[in-house]
Short mmCIF file of C-alpha atoms in Angstrom, two decimals:
data_model
loop_
_atom_site.label_atom_id
_atom_site.label_comp_id
_atom_site.label_asym_id
_atom_site.label_seq_id
_atom_site.Cartn_x
_atom_site.Cartn_y
_atom_site.Cartn_z
CA VAL A 1 0.10 -0.10 -0.06
CA ALA A 2 2.79 2.36 0.83
CA ALA A 3 4.40 1.91 -2.50
CA VAL A 4 1.45 2.43 -4.32
CA ALA A 5 0.71 5.64 -2.29
CA GLN A 6 4.28 6.97 -3.26
CA VAL A 7 3.30 6.52 -6.93
CA ALA A 8 0.00 8.25 -6.51
CA SER A 9 1.84 11.19 -4.72
CA LEU A 10 3.86 11.51 -7.97
CA CYS A 11 0.96 11.48 -10.19
CA LYS A 12 0.57 15.42 -10.41
CA ASP A 13 3.35 15.61 -13.01
CA VAL A 14 2.30 14.66 -16.48
CA GLN A 15 5.86 13.63 -17.11
CA VAL A 16 5.74 11.07 -14.39
CA LEU A 17 2.34 9.83 -15.73
CA GLU A 18 4.26 9.23 -19.06
CA HIS A 19 6.60 7.07 -17.42
CA ILE A 20 3.94 5.16 -15.46
CA VAL A 21 1.90 4.26 -18.70
CA GLU A 22 5.05 3.32 -20.53
CA HIS A 23 5.52 0.50 -17.94
CA ASN A 24 3.19 -2.25 -19.27
CA GLN A 25 3.69 -4.51 -16.24
CA LEU A 26 2.77 -1.53 -13.84
CA MET A 27 -0.24 -0.81 -15.72
CA SER A 28 -1.35 -4.47 -15.77
CA ALA A 29 -0.68 -4.71 -12.03
CA PHE A 30 -2.77 -1.58 -11.26
CA ALA A 31 -5.75 -2.97 -13.26
CA ARG A 32 -5.37 -6.47 -11.80
CA LEU A 33 -5.08 -5.32 -8.21
CA LEU A 34 -8.05 -2.83 -8.54
CA GLU A 35 -10.12 -5.83 -9.45
CA GLU A 36 -8.82 -8.62 -7.35
CA ASP A 37 -7.48 -6.79 -4.15
CA SER A 38 -10.02 -6.84 -1.17
CA ASN A 39 -7.88 -4.03 0.44
CA VAL A 40 -10.17 -1.02 0.15
CA GLU A 41 -7.34 1.56 0.83
CA MET A 42 -5.21 -0.17 -1.96
CA SER A 43 -8.08 0.16 -4.42
CA PHE A 44 -8.86 3.61 -3.34
CA ILE A 45 -5.15 4.71 -4.23
CA ILE A 46 -4.98 2.87 -7.20
CA SER A 47 -8.26 4.45 -8.41
CA LYS A 48 -6.60 7.78 -7.76
CA VAL A 49 -3.58 6.90 -9.97
CA LEU A 50 -5.94 5.84 -12.85
CA LEU A 51 -7.99 8.95 -12.43
CA ALA A 52 -4.88 11.04 -12.81
CA ILE A 53 -3.98 8.98 -15.90
CA SER A 54 -7.54 9.14 -17.37
CA LYS A 55 -7.38 12.98 -17.25
CA VAL A 56 -4.85 12.89 -20.22
CA ALA A 57 -6.61 12.04 -23.34
CA ASP A 58 -3.51 10.75 -24.98
CA PHE A 59 -3.42 8.02 -22.30
CA HIS A 60 -6.89 6.78 -22.83
CA GLU A 61 -5.92 4.03 -25.59
CA ILE A 62 -3.40 2.63 -22.95
CA LEU A 63 -6.11 2.57 -20.34
CA ALA A 64 -8.48 0.78 -22.89
CA ASN A 65 -5.71 -1.72 -23.59
CA HIS A 66 -5.59 -2.68 -20.03
CA ARG A 67 -9.38 -2.67 -19.87
CA VAL A 68 -9.53 -0.28 -17.13
CA GLY A 69 -12.88 1.01 -17.95
CA ALA A 70 -14.53 -2.48 -17.89
CA THR A 71 -12.65 -3.33 -14.57
CA ILE A 72 -13.90 -0.03 -13.01
CA LEU A 73 -17.41 -1.06 -14.14
CA ARG A 74 -17.01 -4.48 -12.36
CA VAL A 75 -15.64 -2.98 -9.23
CA ILE A 76 -18.43 -0.54 -8.88
CA GLU A 77 -20.98 -3.14 -9.55
CA LEU A 78 -19.47 -5.42 -6.82
CA GLU A 79 -19.34 -2.48 -4.40
CA LEU A 80 -23.01 -1.75 -5.18
CA LYS A 81 -23.87 -5.39 -4.44
CA ARG A 82 -22.00 -5.18 -1.02
CA VAL A 83 -24.04 -1.99 -0.29
CA GLY A 84 -27.14 -3.86 -1.20
CA HIS A 85 -26.25 -6.69 1.22
CA ARG A 86 -25.61 -4.13 3.98
CA LEU A 87 -29.10 -2.53 3.42
CA GLU A 88 -30.59 -5.76 3.94
CA MET A 89 -28.90 -5.91 7.27
CA LYS A 90 -30.36 -2.54 8.00
CA SER A 91 -26.92 -0.87 7.89
CA GLN A 92 -25.97 2.53 6.57
CA PRO A 93 -26.07 2.42 2.75
CA PHE A 94 -22.76 4.22 1.88
CA THR A 95 -19.73 5.17 3.89
CA THR A 96 -18.07 8.50 3.06
CA ARG A 97 -15.03 6.59 1.81
CA GLN A 98 -17.25 4.37 -0.42
CA GLU A 99 -18.88 7.49 -1.90
CA HIS A 100 -15.43 9.01 -2.53
CA PHE A 101 -14.28 5.80 -4.27
CA PHE A 102 -17.48 5.88 -6.49
CA PHE A 103 -16.76 9.64 -7.25
CA ILE A 104 -13.10 8.60 -8.48
CA CYS A 105 -14.41 5.49 -10.44
CA LEU A 106 -17.25 7.56 -12.13
CA SER A 107 -14.82 10.25 -12.98
CA ILE A 108 -12.51 7.91 -14.74
CA LEU A 109 -15.46 6.44 -16.54
CA ALA A 110 -16.49 10.04 -17.54
CA ASN A 111 -12.96 10.80 -18.73
CA LEU A 112 -12.85 7.54 -20.76
CA ALA A 113 -16.40 8.26 -22.15
CA ASP A 114 -15.07 11.28 -24.27
CA ASN A 115 -14.59 8.73 -26.88
CA ILE A 116 -18.21 7.78 -28.25
CA THR A 117 -17.17 4.44 -29.08
CA THR A 118 -15.82 3.74 -25.45
CA LEU A 119 -19.17 5.23 -24.22
CA ARG A 120 -21.27 2.90 -26.24
CA LYS A 121 -19.14 -0.05 -24.81
CA MET A 122 -19.79 1.22 -21.23
CA VAL A 123 -23.41 1.35 -21.83
CA LYS A 124 -23.62 -2.11 -23.39
CA LYS A 125 -21.63 -3.36 -20.33
CA GLY A 126 -24.22 -1.97 -17.88
CA LEU A 127 -23.16 1.79 -17.21
CA VAL A 128 -26.84 2.98 -16.85
CA PRO A 129 -27.82 0.57 -14.02
CA ILE A 130 -24.58 1.21 -12.19
CA VAL A 131 -25.14 4.98 -12.15
CA VAL A 132 -28.82 4.31 -11.11
CA GLY A 133 -27.53 2.22 -8.17
CA CYS A 134 -25.22 5.17 -7.13
CA LEU A 135 -28.16 7.27 -6.86
CA GLN A 136 -28.63 5.93 -3.28
CA MET A 137 -25.67 7.95 -2.11
CA LYS A 138 -26.11 10.57 0.64
CA SER A 139 -24.03 12.99 -1.09
CA VAL A 140 -25.15 14.19 -4.60
CA GLU A 141 -21.62 15.63 -5.12
CA SER A 142 -20.45 12.04 -5.78
CA LEU A 143 -22.62 11.93 -8.82
CA MET A 144 -21.80 15.38 -10.31
CA VAL A 145 -19.30 13.83 -12.78
#
């Protein structure tokens, strides 16, 4: 977690982002860890790195090659299922940390959706039900993507 946090702290510089996206193994590891890792903090930090990368349109193709958009959709869907399970247990629907995580993930998707072909793929993979599921959030700010 500490190493990924250090990488995240470097992501404010576009030149550093260029070096990150040039490393195929690192990008693959980020995508894999985001989907497979149950460590919430690790997923949160990786999503912040991917958000920084997604803000640069030139890197969208690299993110697409690593299937980041599809991974983000699956991660949000899984988190929404967890929230649904907690609701059945009469627990609070979303924690503030989850809302921030959803905001980052939805922001990544919004950045990638600049390409109409990518947006169409996201819609086919279930973007609309995912966004509808996010409407349960306490904070509307999280949906202002």
